[in-house]
PDB file of C-alpha atoms in Angstrom:
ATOM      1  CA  UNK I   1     -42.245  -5.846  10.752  1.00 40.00           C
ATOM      2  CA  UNK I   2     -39.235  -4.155   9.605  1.00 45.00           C
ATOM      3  CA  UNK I   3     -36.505  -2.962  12.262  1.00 49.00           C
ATOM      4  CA  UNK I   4     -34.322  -0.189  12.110  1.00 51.00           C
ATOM      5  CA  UNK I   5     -30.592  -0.658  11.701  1.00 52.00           C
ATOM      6  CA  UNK I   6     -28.668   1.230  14.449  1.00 54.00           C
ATOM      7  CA  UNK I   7     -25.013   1.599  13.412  1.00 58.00           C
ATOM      8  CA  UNK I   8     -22.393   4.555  14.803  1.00 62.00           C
ATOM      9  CA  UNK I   9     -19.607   5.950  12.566  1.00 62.00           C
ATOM     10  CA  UNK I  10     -17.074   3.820  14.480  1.00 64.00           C
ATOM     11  CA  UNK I  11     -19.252   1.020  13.306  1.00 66.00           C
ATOM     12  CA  UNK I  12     -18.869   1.472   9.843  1.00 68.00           C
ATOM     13  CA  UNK I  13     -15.629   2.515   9.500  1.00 70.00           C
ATOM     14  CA  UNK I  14     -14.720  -0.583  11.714  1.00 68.00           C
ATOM     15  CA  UNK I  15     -16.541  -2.489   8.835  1.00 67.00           C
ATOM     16  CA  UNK I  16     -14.928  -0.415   5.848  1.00 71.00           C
ATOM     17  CA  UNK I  17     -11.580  -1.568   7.983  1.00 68.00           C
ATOM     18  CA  UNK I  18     -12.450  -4.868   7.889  1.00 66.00           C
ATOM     19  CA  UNK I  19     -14.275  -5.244   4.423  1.00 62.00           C
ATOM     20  CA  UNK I  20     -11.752  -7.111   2.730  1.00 58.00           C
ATOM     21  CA  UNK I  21     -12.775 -10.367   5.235  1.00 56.00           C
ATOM     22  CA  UNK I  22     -14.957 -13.006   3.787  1.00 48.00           C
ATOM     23  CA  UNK I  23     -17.760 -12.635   5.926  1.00 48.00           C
ATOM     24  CA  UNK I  24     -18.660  -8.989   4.806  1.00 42.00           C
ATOM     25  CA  UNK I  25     -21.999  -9.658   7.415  1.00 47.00           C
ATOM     26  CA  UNK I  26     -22.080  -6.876   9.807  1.00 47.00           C
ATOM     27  CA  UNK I  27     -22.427  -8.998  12.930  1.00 48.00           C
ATOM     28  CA  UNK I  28     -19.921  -7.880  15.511  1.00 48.00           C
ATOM     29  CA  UNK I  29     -21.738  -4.987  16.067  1.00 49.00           C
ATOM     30  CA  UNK I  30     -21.078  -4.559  19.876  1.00 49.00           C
ATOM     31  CA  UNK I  31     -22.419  -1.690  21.540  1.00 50.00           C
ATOM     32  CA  UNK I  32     -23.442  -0.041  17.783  1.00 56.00           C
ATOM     33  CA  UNK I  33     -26.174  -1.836  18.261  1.00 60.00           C
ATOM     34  CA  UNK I  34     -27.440  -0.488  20.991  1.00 68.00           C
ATOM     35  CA  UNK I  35     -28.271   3.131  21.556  1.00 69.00           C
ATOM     36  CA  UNK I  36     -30.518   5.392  24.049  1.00 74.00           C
ATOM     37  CA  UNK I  37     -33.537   7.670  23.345  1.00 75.00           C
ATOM     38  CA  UNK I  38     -32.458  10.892  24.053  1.00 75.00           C
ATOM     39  CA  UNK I  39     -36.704  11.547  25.812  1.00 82.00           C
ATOM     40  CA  UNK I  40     -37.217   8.865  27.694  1.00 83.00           C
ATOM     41  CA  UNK I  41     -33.508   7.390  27.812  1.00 79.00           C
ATOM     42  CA  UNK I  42     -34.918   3.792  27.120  1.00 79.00           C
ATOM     43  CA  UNK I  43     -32.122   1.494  25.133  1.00 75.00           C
ATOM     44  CA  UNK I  44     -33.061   0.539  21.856  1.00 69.00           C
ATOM     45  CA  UNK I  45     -31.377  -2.949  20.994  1.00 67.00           C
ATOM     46  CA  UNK I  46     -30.500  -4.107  17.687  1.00 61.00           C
ATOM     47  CA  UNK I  47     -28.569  -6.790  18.244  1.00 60.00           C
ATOM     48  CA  UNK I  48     -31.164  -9.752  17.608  1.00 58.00           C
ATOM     49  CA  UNK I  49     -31.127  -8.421  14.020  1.00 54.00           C
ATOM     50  CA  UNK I  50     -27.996  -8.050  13.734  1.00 48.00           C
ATOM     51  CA  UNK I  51     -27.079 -11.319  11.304  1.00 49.00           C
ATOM     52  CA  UNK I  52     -29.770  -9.541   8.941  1.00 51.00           C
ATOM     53  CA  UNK I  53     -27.568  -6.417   8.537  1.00 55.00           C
ATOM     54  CA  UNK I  54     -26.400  -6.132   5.352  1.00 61.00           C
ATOM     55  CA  UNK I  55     -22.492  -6.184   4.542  1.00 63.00           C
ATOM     56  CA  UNK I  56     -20.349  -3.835   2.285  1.00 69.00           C
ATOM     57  CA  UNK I  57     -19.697  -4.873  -1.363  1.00 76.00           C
ATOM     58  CA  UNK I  58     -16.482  -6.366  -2.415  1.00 74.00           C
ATOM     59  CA  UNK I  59     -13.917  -3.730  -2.823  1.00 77.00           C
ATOM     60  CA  UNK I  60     -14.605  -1.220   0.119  1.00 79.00           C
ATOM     61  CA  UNK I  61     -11.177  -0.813   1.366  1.00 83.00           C
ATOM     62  CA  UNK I  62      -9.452   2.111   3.138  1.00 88.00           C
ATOM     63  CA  UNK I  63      -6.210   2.932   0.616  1.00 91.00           C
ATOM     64  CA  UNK I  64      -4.975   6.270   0.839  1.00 94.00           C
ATOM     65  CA  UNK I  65      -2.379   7.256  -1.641  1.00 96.00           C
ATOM     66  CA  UNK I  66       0.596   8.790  -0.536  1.00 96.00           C
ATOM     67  CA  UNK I  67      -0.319  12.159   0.076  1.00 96.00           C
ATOM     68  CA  UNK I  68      -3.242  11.882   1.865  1.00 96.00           C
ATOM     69  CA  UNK I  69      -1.276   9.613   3.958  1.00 97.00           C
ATOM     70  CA  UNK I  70       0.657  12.905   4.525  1.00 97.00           C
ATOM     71  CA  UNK I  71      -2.864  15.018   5.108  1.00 96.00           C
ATOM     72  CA  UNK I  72      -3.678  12.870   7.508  1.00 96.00           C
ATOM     73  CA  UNK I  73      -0.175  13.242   9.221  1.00 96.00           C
ATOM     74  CA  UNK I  74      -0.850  16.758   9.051  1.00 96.00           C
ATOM     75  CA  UNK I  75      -3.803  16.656  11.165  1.00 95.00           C
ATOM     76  CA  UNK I  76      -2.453  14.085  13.369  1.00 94.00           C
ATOM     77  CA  UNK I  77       0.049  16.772  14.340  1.00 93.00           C
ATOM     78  CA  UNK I  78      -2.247  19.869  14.203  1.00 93.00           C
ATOM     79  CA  UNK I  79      -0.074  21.776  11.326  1.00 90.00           C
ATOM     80  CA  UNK I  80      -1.777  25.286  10.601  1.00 89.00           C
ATOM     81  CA  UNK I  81      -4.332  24.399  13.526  1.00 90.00           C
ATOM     82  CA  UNK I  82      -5.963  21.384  11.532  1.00 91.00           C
ATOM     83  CA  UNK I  83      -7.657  18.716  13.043  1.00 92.00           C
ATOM     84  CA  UNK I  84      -7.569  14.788  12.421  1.00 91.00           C
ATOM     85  CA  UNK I  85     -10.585  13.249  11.281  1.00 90.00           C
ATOM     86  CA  UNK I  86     -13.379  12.253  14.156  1.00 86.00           C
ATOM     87  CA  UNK I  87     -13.022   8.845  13.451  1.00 84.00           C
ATOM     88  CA  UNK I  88      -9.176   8.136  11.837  1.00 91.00           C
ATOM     89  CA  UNK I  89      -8.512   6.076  14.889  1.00 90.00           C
ATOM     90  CA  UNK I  90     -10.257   3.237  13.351  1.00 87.00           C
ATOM     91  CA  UNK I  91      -8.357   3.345  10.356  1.00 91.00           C
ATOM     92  CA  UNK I  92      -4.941   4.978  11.503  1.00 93.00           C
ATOM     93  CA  UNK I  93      -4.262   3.783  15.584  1.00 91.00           C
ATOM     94  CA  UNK I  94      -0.862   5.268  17.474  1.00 92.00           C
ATOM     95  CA  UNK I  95       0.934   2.583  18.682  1.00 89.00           C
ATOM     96  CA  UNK I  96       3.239   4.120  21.540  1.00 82.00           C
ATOM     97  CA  UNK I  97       6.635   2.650  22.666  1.00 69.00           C
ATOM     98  CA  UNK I  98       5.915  -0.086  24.546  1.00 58.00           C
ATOM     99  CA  UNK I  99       3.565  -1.785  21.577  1.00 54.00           C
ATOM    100  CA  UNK I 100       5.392   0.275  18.725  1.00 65.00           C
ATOM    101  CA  UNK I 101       6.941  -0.824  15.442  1.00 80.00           C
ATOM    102  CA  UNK I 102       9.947  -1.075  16.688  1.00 78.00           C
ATOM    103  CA  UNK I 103       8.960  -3.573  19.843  1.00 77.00           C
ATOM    104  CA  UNK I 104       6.882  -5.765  18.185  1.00 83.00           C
ATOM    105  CA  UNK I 105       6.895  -8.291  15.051  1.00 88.00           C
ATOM    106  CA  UNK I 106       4.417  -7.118  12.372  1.00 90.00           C
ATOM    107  CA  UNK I 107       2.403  -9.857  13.293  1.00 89.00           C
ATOM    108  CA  UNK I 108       1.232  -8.600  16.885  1.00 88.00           C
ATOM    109  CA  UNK I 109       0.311  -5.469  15.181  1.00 89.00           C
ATOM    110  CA  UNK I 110      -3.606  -4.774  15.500  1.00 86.00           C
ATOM    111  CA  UNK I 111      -5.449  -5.391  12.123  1.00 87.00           C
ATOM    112  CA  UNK I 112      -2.227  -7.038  10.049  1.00 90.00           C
ATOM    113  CA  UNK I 113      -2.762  -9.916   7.808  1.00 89.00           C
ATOM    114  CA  UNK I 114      -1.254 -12.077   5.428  1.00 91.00           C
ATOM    115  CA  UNK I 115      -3.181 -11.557   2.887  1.00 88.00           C
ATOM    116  CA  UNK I 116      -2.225  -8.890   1.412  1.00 88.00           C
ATOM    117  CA  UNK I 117      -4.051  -6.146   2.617  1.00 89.00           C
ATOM    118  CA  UNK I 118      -2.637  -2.990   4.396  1.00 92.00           C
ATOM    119  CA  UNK I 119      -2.214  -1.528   8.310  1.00 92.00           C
ATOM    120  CA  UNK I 120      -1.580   2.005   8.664  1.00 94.00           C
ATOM    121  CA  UNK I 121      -0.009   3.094  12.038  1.00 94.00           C
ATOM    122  CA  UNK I 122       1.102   6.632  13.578  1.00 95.00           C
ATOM    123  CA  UNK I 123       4.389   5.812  15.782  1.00 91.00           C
ATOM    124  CA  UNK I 124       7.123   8.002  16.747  1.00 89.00           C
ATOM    125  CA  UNK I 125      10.460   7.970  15.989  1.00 86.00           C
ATOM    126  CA  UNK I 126      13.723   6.850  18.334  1.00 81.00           C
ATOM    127  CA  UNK I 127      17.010   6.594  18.228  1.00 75.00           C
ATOM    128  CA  UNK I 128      18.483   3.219  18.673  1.00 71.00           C
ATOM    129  CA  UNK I 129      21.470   4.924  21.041  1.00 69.00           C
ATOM    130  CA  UNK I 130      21.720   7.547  23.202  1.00 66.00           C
ATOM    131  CA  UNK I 131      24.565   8.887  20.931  1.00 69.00           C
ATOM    132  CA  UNK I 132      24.013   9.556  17.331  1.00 64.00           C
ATOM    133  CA  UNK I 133      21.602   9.582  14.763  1.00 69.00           C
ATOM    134  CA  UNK I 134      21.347   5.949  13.776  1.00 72.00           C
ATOM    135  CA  UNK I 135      17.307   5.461  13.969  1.00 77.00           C
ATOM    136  CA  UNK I 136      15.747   2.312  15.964  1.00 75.00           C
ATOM    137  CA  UNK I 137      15.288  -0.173  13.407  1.00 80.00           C
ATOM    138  CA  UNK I 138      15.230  -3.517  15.667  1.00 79.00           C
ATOM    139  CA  UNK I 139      12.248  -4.938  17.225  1.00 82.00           C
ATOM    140  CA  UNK I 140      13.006  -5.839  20.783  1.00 70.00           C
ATOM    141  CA  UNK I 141      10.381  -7.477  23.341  1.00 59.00           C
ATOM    142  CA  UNK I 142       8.209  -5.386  25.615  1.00 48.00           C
ATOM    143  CA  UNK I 143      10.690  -6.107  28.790  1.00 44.00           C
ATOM    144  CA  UNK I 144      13.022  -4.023  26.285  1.00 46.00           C
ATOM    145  CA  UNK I 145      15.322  -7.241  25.549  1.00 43.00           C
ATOM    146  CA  UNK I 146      16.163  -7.863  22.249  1.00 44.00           C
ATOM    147  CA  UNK I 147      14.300 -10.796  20.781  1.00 48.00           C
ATOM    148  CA  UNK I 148      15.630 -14.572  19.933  1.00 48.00           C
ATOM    149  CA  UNK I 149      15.471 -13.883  15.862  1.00 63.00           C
ATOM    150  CA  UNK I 150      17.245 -10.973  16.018  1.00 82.00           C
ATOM    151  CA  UNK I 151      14.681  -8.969  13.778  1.00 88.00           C
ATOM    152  CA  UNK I 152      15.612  -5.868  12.294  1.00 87.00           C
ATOM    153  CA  UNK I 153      13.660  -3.231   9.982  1.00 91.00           C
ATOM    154  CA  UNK I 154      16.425  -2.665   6.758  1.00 91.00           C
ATOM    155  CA  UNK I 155      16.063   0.373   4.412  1.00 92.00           C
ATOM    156  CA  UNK I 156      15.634  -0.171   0.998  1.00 93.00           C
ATOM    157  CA  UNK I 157      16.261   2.099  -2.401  1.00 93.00           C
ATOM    158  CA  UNK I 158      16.507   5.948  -2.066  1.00 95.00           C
ATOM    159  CA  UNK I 159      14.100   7.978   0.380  1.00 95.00           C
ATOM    160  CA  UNK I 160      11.448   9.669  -2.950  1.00 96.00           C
ATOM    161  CA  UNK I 161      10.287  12.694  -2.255  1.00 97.00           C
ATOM    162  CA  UNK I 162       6.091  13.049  -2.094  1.00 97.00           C
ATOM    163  CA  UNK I 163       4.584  16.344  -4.032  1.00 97.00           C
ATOM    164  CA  UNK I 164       1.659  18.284  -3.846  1.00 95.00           C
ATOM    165  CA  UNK I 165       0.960  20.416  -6.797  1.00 94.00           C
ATOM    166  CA  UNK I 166       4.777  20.732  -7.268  1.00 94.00           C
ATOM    167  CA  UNK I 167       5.607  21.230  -3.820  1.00 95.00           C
ATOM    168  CA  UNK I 168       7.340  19.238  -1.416  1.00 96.00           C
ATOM    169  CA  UNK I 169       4.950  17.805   1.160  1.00 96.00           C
ATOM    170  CA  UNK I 170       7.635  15.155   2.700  1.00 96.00           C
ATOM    171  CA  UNK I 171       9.023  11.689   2.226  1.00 97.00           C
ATOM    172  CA  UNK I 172       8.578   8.162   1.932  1.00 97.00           C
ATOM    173  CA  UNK I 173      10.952   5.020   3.161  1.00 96.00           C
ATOM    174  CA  UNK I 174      10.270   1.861   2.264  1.00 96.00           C
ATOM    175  CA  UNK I 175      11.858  -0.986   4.447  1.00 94.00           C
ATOM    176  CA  UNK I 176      11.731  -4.663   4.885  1.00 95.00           C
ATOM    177  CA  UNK I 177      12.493  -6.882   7.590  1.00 93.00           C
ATOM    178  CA  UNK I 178      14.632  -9.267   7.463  1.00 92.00           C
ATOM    179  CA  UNK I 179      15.682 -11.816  10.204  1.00 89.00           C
ATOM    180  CA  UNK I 180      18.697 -13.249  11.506  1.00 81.00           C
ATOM    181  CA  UNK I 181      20.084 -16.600   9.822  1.00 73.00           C
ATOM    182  CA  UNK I 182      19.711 -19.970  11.681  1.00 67.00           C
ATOM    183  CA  UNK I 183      23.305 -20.683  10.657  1.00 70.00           C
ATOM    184  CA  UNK I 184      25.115 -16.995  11.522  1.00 70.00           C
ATOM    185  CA  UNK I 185      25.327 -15.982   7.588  1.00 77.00           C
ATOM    186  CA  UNK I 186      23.675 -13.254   6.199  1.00 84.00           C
ATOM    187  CA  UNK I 187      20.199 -12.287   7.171  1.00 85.00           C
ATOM    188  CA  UNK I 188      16.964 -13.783   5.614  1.00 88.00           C
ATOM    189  CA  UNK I 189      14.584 -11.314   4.001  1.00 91.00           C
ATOM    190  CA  UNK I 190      11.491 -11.849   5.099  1.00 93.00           C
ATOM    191  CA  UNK I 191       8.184 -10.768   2.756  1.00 94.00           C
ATOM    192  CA  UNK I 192       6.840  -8.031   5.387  1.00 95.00           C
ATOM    193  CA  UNK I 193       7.385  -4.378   3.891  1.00 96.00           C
ATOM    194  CA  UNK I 194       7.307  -1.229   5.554  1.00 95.00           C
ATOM    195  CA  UNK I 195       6.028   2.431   3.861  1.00 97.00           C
ATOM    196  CA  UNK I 196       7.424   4.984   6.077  1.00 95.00           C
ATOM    197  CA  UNK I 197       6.072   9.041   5.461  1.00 97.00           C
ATOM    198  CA  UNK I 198       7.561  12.086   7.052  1.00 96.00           C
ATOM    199  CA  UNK I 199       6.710  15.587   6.758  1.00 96.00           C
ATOM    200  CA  UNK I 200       9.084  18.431   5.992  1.00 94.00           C
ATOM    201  CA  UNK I 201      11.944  18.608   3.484  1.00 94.00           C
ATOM    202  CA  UNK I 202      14.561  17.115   5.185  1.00 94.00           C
ATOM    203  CA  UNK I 203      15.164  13.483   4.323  1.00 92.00           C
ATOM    204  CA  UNK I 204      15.474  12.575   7.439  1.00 90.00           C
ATOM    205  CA  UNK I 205      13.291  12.371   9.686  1.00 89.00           C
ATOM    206  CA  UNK I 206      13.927  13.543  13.854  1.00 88.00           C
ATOM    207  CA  UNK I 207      13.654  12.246  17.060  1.00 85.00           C
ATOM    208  CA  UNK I 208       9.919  12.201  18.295  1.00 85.00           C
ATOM    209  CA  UNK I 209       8.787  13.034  15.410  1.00 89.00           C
ATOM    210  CA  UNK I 210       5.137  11.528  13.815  1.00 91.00           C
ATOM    211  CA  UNK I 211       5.329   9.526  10.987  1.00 94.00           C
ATOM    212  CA  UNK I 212       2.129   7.592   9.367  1.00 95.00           C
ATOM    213  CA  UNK I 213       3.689   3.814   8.410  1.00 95.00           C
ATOM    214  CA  UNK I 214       1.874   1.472   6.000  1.00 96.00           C
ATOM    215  CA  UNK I 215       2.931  -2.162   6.726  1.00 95.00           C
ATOM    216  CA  UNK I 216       1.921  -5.248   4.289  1.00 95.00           C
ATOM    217  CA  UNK I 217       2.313  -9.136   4.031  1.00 95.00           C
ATOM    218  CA  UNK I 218       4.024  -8.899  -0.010  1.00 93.00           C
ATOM    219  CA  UNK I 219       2.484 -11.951  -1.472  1.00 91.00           C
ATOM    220  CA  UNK I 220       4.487 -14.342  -3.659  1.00 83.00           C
ATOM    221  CA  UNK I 221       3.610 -13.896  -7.330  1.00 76.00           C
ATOM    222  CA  UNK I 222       2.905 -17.255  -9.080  1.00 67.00           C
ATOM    223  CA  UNK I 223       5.764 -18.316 -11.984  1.00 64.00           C
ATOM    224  CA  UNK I 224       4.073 -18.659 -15.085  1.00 56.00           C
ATOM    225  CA  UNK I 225       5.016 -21.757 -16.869  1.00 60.00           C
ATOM    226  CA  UNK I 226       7.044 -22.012 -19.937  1.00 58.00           C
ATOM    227  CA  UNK I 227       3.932 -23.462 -22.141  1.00 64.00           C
ATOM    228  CA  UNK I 228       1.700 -20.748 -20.597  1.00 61.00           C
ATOM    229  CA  UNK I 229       4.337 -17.921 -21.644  1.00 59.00           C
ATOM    230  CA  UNK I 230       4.623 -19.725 -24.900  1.00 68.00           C
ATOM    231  CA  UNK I 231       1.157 -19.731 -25.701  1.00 66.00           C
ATOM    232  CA  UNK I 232       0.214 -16.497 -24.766  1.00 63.00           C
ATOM    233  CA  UNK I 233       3.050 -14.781 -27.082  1.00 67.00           C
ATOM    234  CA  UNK I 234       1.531 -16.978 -30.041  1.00 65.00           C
ATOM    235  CA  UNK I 235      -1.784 -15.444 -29.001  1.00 63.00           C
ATOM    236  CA  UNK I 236      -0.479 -11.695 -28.588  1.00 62.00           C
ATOM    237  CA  UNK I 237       1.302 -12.287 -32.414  1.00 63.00           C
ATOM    238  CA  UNK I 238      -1.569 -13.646 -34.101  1.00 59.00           C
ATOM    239  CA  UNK I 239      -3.738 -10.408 -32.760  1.00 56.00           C
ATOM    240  CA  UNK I 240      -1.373  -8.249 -33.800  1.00 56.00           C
ATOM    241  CA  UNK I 241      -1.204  -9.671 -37.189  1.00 56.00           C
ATOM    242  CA  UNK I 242      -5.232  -9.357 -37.765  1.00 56.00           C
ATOM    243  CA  UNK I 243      -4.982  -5.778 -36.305  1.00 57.00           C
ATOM    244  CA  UNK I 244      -1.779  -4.742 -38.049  1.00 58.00           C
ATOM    245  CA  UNK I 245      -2.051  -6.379 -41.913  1.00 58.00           C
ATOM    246  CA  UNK I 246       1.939  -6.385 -42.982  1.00 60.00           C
ATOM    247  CA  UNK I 247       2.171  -4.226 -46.519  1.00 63.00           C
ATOM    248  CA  UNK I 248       3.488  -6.710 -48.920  1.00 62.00           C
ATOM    249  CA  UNK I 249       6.685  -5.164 -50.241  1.00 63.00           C
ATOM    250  CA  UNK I 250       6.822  -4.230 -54.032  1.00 64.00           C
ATOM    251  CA  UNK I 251       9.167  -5.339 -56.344  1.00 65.00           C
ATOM    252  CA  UNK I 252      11.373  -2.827 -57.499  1.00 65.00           C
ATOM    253  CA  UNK I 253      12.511  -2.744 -61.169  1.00 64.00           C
ATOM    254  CA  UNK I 254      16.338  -2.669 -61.259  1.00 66.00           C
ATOM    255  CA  UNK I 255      18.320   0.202 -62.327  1.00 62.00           C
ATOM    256  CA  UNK I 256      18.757   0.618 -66.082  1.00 61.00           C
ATOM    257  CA  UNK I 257      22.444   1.636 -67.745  1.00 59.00           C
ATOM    258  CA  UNK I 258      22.650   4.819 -69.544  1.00 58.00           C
ATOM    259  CA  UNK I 259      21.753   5.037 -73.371  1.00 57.00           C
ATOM    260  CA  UNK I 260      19.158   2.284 -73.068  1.00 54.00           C
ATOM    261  CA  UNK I 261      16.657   2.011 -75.446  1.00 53.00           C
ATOM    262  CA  UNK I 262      13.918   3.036 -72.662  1.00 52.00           C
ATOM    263  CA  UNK I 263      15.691   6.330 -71.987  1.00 49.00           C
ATOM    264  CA  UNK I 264      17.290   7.228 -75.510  1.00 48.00           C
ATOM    265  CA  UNK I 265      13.117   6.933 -76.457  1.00 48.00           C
ATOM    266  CA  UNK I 266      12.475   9.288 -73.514  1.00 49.00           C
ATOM    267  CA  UNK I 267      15.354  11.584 -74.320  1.00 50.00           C
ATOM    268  CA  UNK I 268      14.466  11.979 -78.170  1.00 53.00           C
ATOM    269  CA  UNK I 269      12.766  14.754 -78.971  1.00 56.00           C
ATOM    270  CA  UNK I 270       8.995  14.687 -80.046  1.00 56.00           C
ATOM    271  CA  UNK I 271       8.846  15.101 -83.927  1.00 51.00           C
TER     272      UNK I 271
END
């Protein structure tokens, strides 16, 4: 006999989260498996069929572009009385201080990979001294104590500002982190990147202010080898050569001098 599937909201966007895994089974259901009748408040259990549940297809992935990233900000913060989304904590969690960006390595984050796929986080923002402007940039331990690696977010490129029908919504930072050198030299740039968004129109953003962070794993790209390179430019010539048919050039007859017999025939009058 066939079995309804109970599943919340939270449950699927926990699995749109989490579609990019392998397993795209919906089987860590939890407690979106269970629910009460509202009449006789008995609890309906799903979990036996749980395995049977089927997964999303490949490609469900949450991947806002840069201004909703901002629209979602917006609501975060309540700007012209908007609210966020009923669910965005499943795809957008605050981190606070103790657990923030800025006190923890990318990899303690909840829901970051290496493999490519994104974690979007709403933090606040900090000064790292309690003179100045400079903005906290360096991860330090939970006990506040700066950590053995000496690990450091590092702007890169010019802040670009992010549009909305040609006017400015706010601005996006993109950073790297890079960690200290075994040796004392320069610091080692690591492949974990940072997307940083602000409102307003300042470039800079304030103390405790929201800002919405995306935060990848960059994978390494892999070199294409010589022969590869050279056989795909053969390739790309020889289609453009049965697309694009050169025009052989014509022969053109050379110049002749004056008072040749040609043009004294063609000057002569007609008798």
């Amino acid at each position: 006999q066939c079995r309804s599937w109970l599943i919340t909201c939270r449950g699927v966007a926990k699995k749109v989260r989490n579609a990019h895994c392998s397993n795209r089974q919906i089987s860590e259901v939890g407690a979106e498996a269970c629910r009460e009748c509202p009449n006789c408040k008995h609890i309906i259990d799903n979990s036996d069929v749980a395995i049977q549940w089927p997964g999303l297809p490949a490609g469900v992935k949450f991947d806002p572009s840069d201004l909703e990233l901002l629209e979602h900000l917006e609501q975060k913060i309540g700007v012209g009385g908007s609210k966020p989304h009923m669910f965005i904590d499943e795809f957008i969690p605050t981190v606070e201080n103790d657990a923030g960006i800025c006190y923890s390595h990318p990899e303690n984050l909840p829901g970051t990979n290496k493999d490519g796929s994104s974690a979007h986080f709403f933090h606040s923002i900090s000064n790292a001294y309690g003179c100045g402007q400079r903005k906290r940039r360096r991860i330090s331990n939970s006990d506040r104590t700066t950590s053995d690696e000496h690990v450091r977010w590092h702007k890169t490129g010019k802040s670009k500002p992010v549009y909305d029908n040609g006017v400015m919504k706010g601005w996006k930072k993109i950073l790297v982190l890079y960690k200290g050198s075994q040796t004392g030299g320069k610091p080692d740039k690591t492949d974990w990147v940072m997307h940083q968004y602000h409102l307003g129109v300042e470039e800079n953003e304030k103390v405790g202010e929201f800002v919405v962070s995306k935060i990848f794993y960059q994978l390494k790209t892999r070199p294409v080898d010589k022969s590869e390179a050279e056989m795909a430019n053969e390739e790309s010539t020889a289609f453009t050569a049965s697309i694009c048919p050169k025009t052989p050039m014509t022969k053109i007859p050379p110049c002749r001098p004056k008072n040749s017999p040609c043009e004294t025939e063609q000057n002569d009058p007609v008798q």
